[in-house]
Each structure stands twice: as structure tokens, then as C-alpha cells.
Tab-separated table of C-alpha atoms in Angstrom:
chain	number	residue	atom	x	y	z
A	1	MET	CA	-59.201	64.620	88.976
A	2	ARG	CA	-61.518	62.513	88.101
A	3	GLY	CA	-59.447	59.805	86.171
A	4	TYR	CA	-61.822	58.351	83.423
A	5	GLY	CA	-63.906	58.773	80.272
A	6	VAL	CA	-66.835	58.797	79.802
A	7	GLY	CA	-68.111	56.668	76.407
A	8	ILE	CA	-70.057	53.558	75.300
A	9	LEU	CA	-69.939	50.822	76.594
A	10	GLY	CA	-72.032	48.548	74.290
A	11	VAL	CA	-74.320	48.834	71.583
A	12	GLY	CA	-77.648	47.500	69.852
A	13	SER	CA	-80.690	47.472	67.794
A	14	PHE	CA	-83.956	46.185	66.457
A	15	LEU	CA	-85.857	46.451	63.454
A	16	PRO	CA	-89.378	45.026	62.843
A	17	GLU	CA	-89.409	42.073	60.250
A	18	LYS	CA	-92.211	43.736	57.774
A	19	VAL	CA	-90.649	45.918	54.809
A	20	LEU	CA	-92.754	48.969	53.482
A	21	THR	CA	-91.490	49.309	49.947
A	22	ASN	CA	-91.877	52.881	48.023
A	23	GLN	CA	-93.201	50.124	45.120
A	24	ASP	CA	-96.039	49.305	48.543
A	25	LEU	CA	-96.638	53.007	48.667
A	26	GLU	CA	-97.567	53.266	45.191
A	27	LYS	CA	-100.601	51.386	45.994
A	28	MET	CA	-101.806	53.431	48.797
A	29	VAL	CA	-101.392	56.706	48.231
A	30	ASP	CA	-100.312	58.772	45.027
A	31	THR	CA	-96.513	58.571	44.822
A	32	SER	CA	-93.697	57.104	43.388
A	33	ASP	CA	-90.440	55.385	43.935
A	34	GLU	CA	-88.720	58.197	41.737
A	35	TRP	CA	-90.040	60.503	43.592
A	36	ILE	CA	-89.889	59.548	46.921
A	37	ARG	CA	-85.987	58.323	45.827
A	38	THR	CA	-85.216	61.183	44.157
A	39	ARG	CA	-86.680	63.657	47.151
A	40	THR	CA	-85.561	61.848	50.269
A	41	GLY	CA	-83.380	58.815	49.365
A	42	ILE	CA	-85.717	56.590	51.246
A	43	ARG	CA	-86.355	53.366	48.907
A	44	GLU	CA	-88.161	51.059	51.993
A	45	ARG	CA	-88.562	51.678	55.663
A	46	ARG	CA	-89.874	48.790	58.481
A	47	VAL	CA	-92.981	48.938	60.338
A	48	ALA	CA	-94.028	47.390	63.650
A	49	ASP	CA	-97.280	44.769	63.696
A	50	GLU	CA	-100.652	45.977	65.390
A	51	ASN	CA	-99.141	44.062	68.465
A	52	MET	CA	-96.113	45.411	68.920
A	53	ALA	CA	-95.433	48.721	70.674
A	54	SER	CA	-91.910	50.797	71.724
A	55	SER	CA	-91.270	48.535	74.537
A	56	ASP	CA	-90.685	45.739	72.906
A	57	LEU	CA	-88.461	47.023	69.916
A	58	ALA	CA	-86.882	48.696	72.920
A	59	TYR	CA	-86.357	45.507	74.903
A	60	GLU	CA	-84.400	43.536	71.519
A	61	ALA	CA	-82.305	46.255	71.062
A	62	SER	CA	-80.943	46.916	74.664
A	63	VAL	CA	-80.667	43.062	74.996
A	64	LYS	CA	-78.107	43.126	72.257
A	65	ALA	CA	-76.447	46.557	73.709
A	66	LEU	CA	-76.082	44.740	76.956
A	67	GLN	CA	-74.192	41.603	75.270
A	68	HIS	CA	-72.517	43.622	73.575
A	69	ALA	CA	-70.953	46.109	77.164
A	70	GLY	CA	-70.776	42.560	78.704
A	71	ILE	CA	-73.385	43.890	81.883
A	72	SER	CA	-76.394	42.248	82.680
A	73	ALA	CA	-79.105	44.626	83.393
A	74	ASP	CA	-79.306	43.916	87.619
A	75	GLU	CA	-75.679	46.151	87.248
A	76	LEU	CA	-77.666	49.243	85.608
A	77	ASP	CA	-78.345	51.899	87.615
A	78	MET	CA	-80.438	53.945	85.141
A	79	ILE	CA	-82.965	53.226	82.258
A	80	ILE	CA	-83.377	56.213	79.614
A	81	VAL	CA	-85.814	55.896	76.659
A	82	ALA	CA	-85.742	58.992	74.109
A	83	THR	CA	-89.239	58.222	72.007
A	84	VAL	CA	-92.119	60.298	71.479
A	85	THR	CA	-94.168	56.814	71.051
A	86	PRO	CA	-94.378	55.445	74.348
A	87	ASP	CA	-96.563	52.760	74.927
A	88	MET	CA	-98.469	54.853	76.999
A	89	PHE	CA	-98.569	58.456	78.559
A	90	PHE	CA	-97.522	57.160	81.817
A	91	PRO	CA	-95.969	54.970	83.289
A	92	SER	CA	-93.041	55.446	81.478
A	93	THR	CA	-91.792	52.941	78.370
A	94	ALA	CA	-88.357	53.083	80.404
A	95	CYS	CA	-90.233	51.909	82.977
A	96	ILE	CA	-92.452	48.863	81.138
A	97	LEU	CA	-88.680	47.929	79.762
A	98	GLN	CA	-87.152	47.887	83.243
A	99	HIS	CA	-89.810	45.556	84.037
A	100	LYS	CA	-89.427	43.296	81.174
A	101	LEU	CA	-85.143	43.721	81.522
A	102	GLY	CA	-85.500	42.557	85.197
A	103	ALA	CA	-83.516	45.249	86.049
A	104	ARG	CA	-85.606	46.313	89.009
A	105	LYS	CA	-85.005	48.975	91.360
A	106	VAL	CA	-82.891	51.502	89.332
A	107	ALA	CA	-84.433	54.982	88.214
A	108	ALA	CA	-86.152	54.595	84.586
A	109	VAL	CA	-86.790	57.700	82.848
A	110	ASP	CA	-88.709	58.585	79.195
A	111	LEU	CA	-87.066	61.800	77.501
A	112	SER	CA	-88.880	63.049	74.595
A	113	ALA	CA	-87.146	65.588	72.510
A	114	ALA	CA	-88.389	64.157	68.825
A	115	CYS	CA	-85.922	63.437	66.398
A	116	SER	CA	-82.809	64.884	69.086
A	117	GLY	CA	-84.162	62.750	71.854
A	118	PHE	CA	-80.920	60.229	71.372
A	119	LEU	CA	-78.045	62.938	71.997
A	120	TYR	CA	-81.142	64.388	74.622
A	121	ALA	CA	-80.611	61.162	76.525
A	122	VAL	CA	-77.062	60.470	76.251
A	123	SER	CA	-76.099	64.041	77.190
A	124	THR	CA	-78.097	63.152	80.010
A	125	ALA	CA	-76.708	59.763	81.401
A	126	THR	CA	-73.102	61.153	80.842
A	127	GLN	CA	-73.417	64.037	83.256
A	128	PHE	CA	-74.723	61.544	86.008
A	129	VAL	CA	-72.207	59.087	85.485
A	130	GLN	CA	-68.796	62.082	84.972
A	131	THR	CA	-70.238	62.805	88.990
A	132	GLY	CA	-69.978	59.614	89.952
A	133	MET	CA	-73.659	59.311	91.243
A	134	TYR	CA	-74.365	56.409	88.700
A	135	ARG	CA	-71.737	53.654	86.927
A	136	TYR	CA	-73.814	52.053	84.287
A	137	ILE	CA	-76.835	53.895	82.537
A	138	LEU	CA	-79.026	51.926	78.954
A	139	VAL	CA	-79.760	54.548	76.656
A	140	VAL	CA	-82.576	53.710	74.161
A	141	GLY	CA	-83.823	55.501	71.405
A	142	VAL	CA	-87.396	54.111	69.664
A	143	ASP	CA	-90.196	55.172	67.676
A	144	CYS	CA	-92.843	53.794	66.111
A	145	LEU	CA	-93.949	56.413	64.164
A	146	SER	CA	-95.747	53.786	61.971
A	147	LYS	CA	-98.358	54.426	64.869
A	148	ILE	CA	-98.756	58.102	64.122
A	149	THR	CA	-98.541	58.296	60.939
A	150	ASN	CA	-101.467	59.557	58.521
A	151	TRP	CA	-101.555	56.770	55.253
A	152	LYS	CA	-103.329	58.965	53.186
A	153	ASP	CA	-101.054	61.303	53.268
A	154	ARG	CA	-98.698	61.583	50.575
A	155	ASN	CA	-96.065	64.157	51.959
A	156	THR	CA	-95.218	62.230	55.683
A	157	CYS	CA	-96.207	58.389	55.049
A	158	VAL	CA	-93.333	58.303	52.576
A	159	LEU	CA	-90.571	60.155	55.067
A	160	PHE	CA	-91.221	57.756	58.399
A	161	GLY	CA	-90.144	54.028	59.751
A	162	ASP	CA	-90.234	51.740	62.647
A	163	GLY	CA	-87.143	51.288	65.636
A	164	ALA	CA	-84.657	51.096	68.736
A	165	GLY	CA	-81.344	52.050	69.221
A	166	ALA	CA	-79.783	51.000	72.112
A	167	VAL	CA	-76.618	51.555	73.829
A	168	VAL	CA	-75.090	51.558	77.818
A	169	ILE	CA	-72.935	54.467	78.802
A	170	GLY	CA	-70.593	54.040	81.606
A	171	PRO	CA	-66.782	54.741	82.615
A	172	THR	CA	-64.283	54.188	80.215
A	173	GLU	CA	-60.372	54.821	79.787
A	174	GLU	CA	-59.244	58.647	80.132
A	175	GLY	CA	-59.157	60.570	76.978
A	176	LEU	CA	-61.474	58.462	75.036
A	177	GLY	CA	-65.357	58.834	74.628
A	178	PHE	CA	-66.982	61.854	75.255
A	179	LEU	CA	-65.564	65.067	74.244
A	180	SER	CA	-68.708	67.511	74.385
A	181	PHE	CA	-72.005	67.864	73.748
A	182	GLU	CA	-73.949	70.656	72.584
A	183	LEU	CA	-78.244	71.242	72.474
A	184	GLY	CA	-80.352	73.632	72.002
A	185	ALA	CA	-83.968	74.359	70.771
A	186	ASP	CA	-86.132	76.918	69.010
A	187	GLY	CA	-89.766	76.525	70.162
A	188	SER	CA	-91.214	78.761	67.712
A	189	GLY	CA	-90.550	76.266	65.597
A	190	ALA	CA	-93.078	74.283	66.980
A	191	ASP	CA	-95.792	74.218	64.652
A	192	PHE	CA	-93.351	73.107	61.894
A	193	LEU	CA	-93.280	69.214	63.481
A	194	ASN	CA	-95.718	68.053	65.577
A	195	LEU	CA	-98.712	65.971	66.591
A	196	PRO	CA	-101.493	68.481	67.233
A	197	ALA	CA	-103.702	66.077	69.860
A	198	GLY	CA	-103.760	63.907	72.358
A	199	GLY	CA	-102.480	66.443	75.313
A	200	SER	CA	-103.989	68.770	77.846
A	201	ARG	CA	-104.121	71.050	74.804
A	202	LEU	CA	-106.488	69.265	72.610
A	203	PRO	CA	-107.854	66.241	74.365
A	204	ALA	CA	-109.182	63.098	72.495
A	205	SER	CA	-111.706	63.764	71.010
A	206	THR	CA	-115.006	62.692	68.483
A	207	ARG	CA	-113.678	66.128	66.639
A	208	THR	CA	-109.600	65.882	67.168
A	209	LEU	CA	-110.440	62.037	65.698
A	210	GLU	CA	-112.041	63.542	62.582
A	211	GLU	CA	-109.532	66.180	61.561
A	212	GLU	CA	-106.890	63.640	61.619
A	213	LYS	CA	-105.207	65.934	64.498
A	214	HIS	CA	-103.788	62.311	66.279
A	215	PHE	CA	-101.272	62.146	62.963
A	216	ILE	CA	-97.682	63.530	62.209
A	217	HIS	CA	-98.563	67.242	61.049
A	218	MET	CA	-95.123	68.744	58.862
A	219	ASN	CA	-93.683	71.773	57.105
A	220	GLY	CA	-92.145	70.391	54.796
A	221	GLN	CA	-90.346	73.231	53.514
A	222	GLU	CA	-89.921	75.350	56.457
A	223	VAL	CA	-88.037	71.588	58.700
A	224	PHE	CA	-85.999	71.934	55.882
A	225	LYS	CA	-84.776	74.960	55.613
A	226	PHE	CA	-83.993	74.914	59.193
A	227	ALA	CA	-82.593	71.055	59.203
A	228	VAL	CA	-79.716	72.034	56.392
A	229	ARG	CA	-79.001	74.987	58.739
A	230	ILE	CA	-78.437	73.214	61.737
A	231	MET	CA	-76.228	70.004	61.047
A	232	GLU	CA	-73.519	72.364	59.930
A	233	GLN	CA	-73.596	74.497	62.406
A	234	ILE	CA	-73.853	72.451	65.447
A	235	SER	CA	-71.552	69.723	63.891
A	236	VAL	CA	-68.842	73.044	63.935
A	237	SER	CA	-69.651	73.996	66.903
A	238	VAL	CA	-69.162	70.570	68.461
A	239	ILE	CA	-65.642	69.832	66.564
A	240	GLU	CA	-64.370	73.640	67.956
A	241	LYS	CA	-66.152	72.719	71.674
A	242	ALA	CA	-64.079	69.102	71.326
A	243	GLY	CA	-60.385	71.311	70.612
A	244	LEU	CA	-60.615	69.900	67.366
A	245	SER	CA	-61.229	70.407	63.350
A	246	THR	CA	-63.269	68.923	60.907
A	247	ASP	CA	-60.360	67.424	59.687
A	248	ASP	CA	-59.651	64.933	62.409
A	249	VAL	CA	-62.874	63.869	62.032
A	250	GLN	CA	-63.367	59.861	61.261
A	251	PHE	CA	-67.108	59.697	60.983
A	252	LEU	CA	-70.335	61.108	60.954
A	253	VAL	CA	-73.288	59.706	62.372
A	254	PRO	CA	-76.095	62.297	61.409
A	255	HIS	CA	-80.206	61.862	62.040
A	256	GLN	CA	-81.648	59.755	59.114
A	257	ALA	CA	-84.384	62.516	57.892
A	258	ASN	CA	-83.439	63.170	53.951
A	259	LEU	CA	-80.265	62.457	51.997
A	260	ARG	CA	-80.077	66.055	50.083
A	261	ILE	CA	-79.574	67.348	53.747
A	262	ILE	CA	-77.406	64.826	54.811
A	263	ASP	CA	-75.255	65.563	51.744
A	264	ALA	CA	-75.546	69.557	51.934
A	265	ALA	CA	-73.989	68.940	55.827
A	266	ARG	CA	-71.589	66.486	54.692
A	267	LYS	CA	-70.085	68.467	51.915
A	268	ARG	CA	-69.684	71.677	54.512
A	269	LEU	CA	-67.450	70.013	56.580
A	270	GLY	CA	-65.596	68.797	54.176
A	271	LEU	CA	-66.115	65.202	54.544
A	272	GLY	CA	-66.385	62.062	51.881
A	273	GLU	CA	-69.095	60.286	51.684
A	274	LYS	CA	-67.210	56.889	53.253
A	275	GLN	CA	-66.812	58.932	56.335
A	276	VAL	CA	-70.794	59.138	56.882
A	277	VAL	CA	-72.887	56.817	58.004
A	278	VAL	CA	-75.917	56.769	56.137
A	279	ASN	CA	-78.836	53.595	56.250
A	280	LEU	CA	-81.762	56.157	55.804
A	281	ASP	CA	-82.403	54.309	51.692
A	282	ARG	CA	-83.056	50.657	54.103
A	283	TYR	CA	-84.841	52.451	57.489
A	284	GLY	CA	-86.649	55.734	56.665
A	285	ASN	CA	-86.773	58.758	59.243
A	286	MET	CA	-86.940	56.255	62.814
A	287	SER	CA	-86.791	59.491	64.939
A	288	SER	CA	-84.631	59.012	68.437
A	289	ALA	CA	-84.013	55.158	67.187
A	290	SER	CA	-82.376	56.583	63.930
A	291	ILE	CA	-78.704	57.846	65.371
A	292	PRO	CA	-78.139	54.463	67.607
A	293	VAL	CA	-78.927	51.968	64.784
A	294	ALA	CA	-76.396	53.179	62.201
A	295	LEU	CA	-74.027	53.754	65.188
A	296	ASP	CA	-74.670	50.118	65.603
A	297	GLU	CA	-74.079	49.254	62.271
A	298	ALA	CA	-71.395	51.228	62.004
A	299	VAL	CA	-69.739	49.364	64.666
A	300	HIS	CA	-70.831	45.397	63.783
A	301	ASP	CA	-69.339	45.757	60.827
A	302	GLY	CA	-66.205	47.163	61.447
A	303	ARG	CA	-65.944	50.393	59.799
A	304	ILE	CA	-66.117	52.474	63.690
A	305	LYS	CA	-62.748	51.427	65.371
A	306	LYS	CA	-61.300	52.474	69.095
A	307	GLY	CA	-59.579	55.831	68.935
A	308	ASP	CA	-61.811	57.343	65.338
A	309	ILE	CA	-63.177	60.306	65.635
A	310	VAL	CA	-66.989	60.299	65.968
A	311	VAL	CA	-69.536	63.337	65.552
A	312	PHE	CA	-72.999	62.624	66.110
A	313	VAL	CA	-75.856	65.216	64.841
A	314	GLY	CA	-79.670	65.380	64.715
A	315	PHE	CA	-82.250	68.346	64.864
A	316	GLY	CA	-86.258	67.130	65.710
A	317	GLY	CA	-89.186	68.983	66.216
A	318	GLY	CA	-89.584	71.178	68.967
A	319	LEU	CA	-87.425	72.806	66.978
A	320	THR	CA	-84.759	70.958	68.866
A	321	TRP	CA	-81.193	70.253	67.856
A	322	GLY	CA	-77.977	68.125	69.650
A	323	ALA	CA	-74.451	67.163	68.543
A	324	SER	CA	-71.775	65.489	70.248
A	325	THR	CA	-67.753	64.821	69.870
A	326	MET	CA	-66.179	61.724	70.966
A	327	ARG	CA	-63.033	59.565	70.805
A	328	TRP	CA	-64.619	56.186	70.156
A	329	ASN	CA	-63.702	53.373	73.135
A	330	ILE	CA	-64.446	50.244	72.803
């Protein structure tokens, strides 16, 4: 018997200073504050400046998470960065972050699962600790979606923001920490949410630039239908895998994409509004950063306490999805 659980030892987050409000967007595209709020729940979002990349946001969030955990960068065994906006294709943003932190010679890798990336990364890190291969792993969800947003497309530019959230994964008391995971994907929906150009399929060219294929493309209606269905389905599944029922859940920390999607999942799970952690109104959809940033706020403002049953759930391009149940351990 292992004799210990695997949990989150520290959390941290970082948001760029610049705030872009709905009123600001009214001056940029044909939209309105009322239209954005009623359809998404978003009021404002944060935007990184031109000199700030994903590794910069990740570094600030990581420093806070390590401090909260009481662990130095030298004690880390691995760094996993979940992102779809790496500083560059290679080297990985995780390697760049490793150097910034001074975490010499630890394993470092990026993971790409769009908005589900954080949960994919946490699940991966948990397995390393459970097997005893590694002890402390830094997991970061970070995205600078403003860098790949078409600010002339009113259907997408109102949705996204920039940010980073980090957690330190490691051993904890037996009976606490992660209780279950569920991950999945459906590549038949790949065209519903993607960045068409810049890879080996459509390398950067004058034509791809002219056709604006280096920006986020989304079929909002299809993504919405998928998200409403999958959020409830995998939340219930991951709760049952942990041997629990929805009545046992204290908090749901969902991917922050759309308030209507979150509310639909909340109602189907029979949870009250105060049981769901929401910061979508202030930050918009930050992709892989949304869950860890929301978690950081809920932990540091005292909402989530040791022993609470917490469910995390996310979905994103791929199409991908992920969920986890844990008994909060700090």
C-alpha cells in the first residue's frame, strides 16, 4: 500500500494589468456591453502587453504557487505547462519557465489540450507522484489568447482573455487529494474550434496571413451544444468514480467559457450558485488558465477548506474534456 494521497500543495495565479472592458470593445467592433453580458456573462478581461509572453505569466503564477506550497524550485522533479499559446513551437514554454525559475535539470514539457489542458496536465502529474517516480511537480495552465484573437471578429474577440494559474502536485495525507479523473476527446469536432494555420498542414505564408488563418476560428453554436452536454455528463461520471454523489460536493470549479454553460451544468448537478466558483465576468475565457485561476481565488479567499469535496471540469478544442474529484487537502 502506498500510504499517502496525491494532492495540491500550493496554488498561485497571475493576471496582466491591462483591463479590456466591454465598453472598450464597443469602440472596436460592432457589439455592445449588453449583448456580451447577456450571452456570455463577461464584463471585462485582461490582456497581456506586446512584450509579455506565456512564460512571463507562467513564471509569476509559479512563484506564488511554490511559495504557497513552501517548496523551492530546486525541489521540483518536473514542470508541465498546459498551453495553446507557447512562446514558440520549440523549445517548450516549460523549458523556458524552468530556466526562469532556476529549476535546474528537472524534466519539462508542454501539453496541448486547449481549454482542457490544465486537467490533462494535473492528471499526468498525479500519475507520476502516485507511482513514486517523482515527488513534486509544478503544473501551470497559461494562455495569451489575445495574441491569436482576431480583434475584428465580434463573435470571438469578446470571449477571450490572458492569464496563468499554477499548482504544485505532491504527496499528501492518505484519504485526501485526488479521488478520480476522467479525460476524453472527440477529434470529429476538430473544426469547431481551431487555429487553422501555422502548423505543418498550413505553414505560415502570405496567403494564410491574408486569409486571417492565424487567429482563433470557432463554430460557437456547435461548441455550446457540446459543452452543455459534456459538462454535466463527465461531472456526474467523475463524482461516481470517486464513490460519491452530487450531494457530497461542496464546490464545482468549472472552465470559465460561458455563464449560460456553467449555469446549465450547475442546475443539472443540483448545486447552489455559491457552490460554483465563477470569475468569468472579470477575466473571460482564459483557456487552460481558467480553472487554476478560479481555484486560486477560492482557496485564498477562504471558500474552499480542507476536507471539502471539489469537482473540476473543463472542455475545449479538440474536442477535449476533462474532470476530477478531490478531497481538498490544504
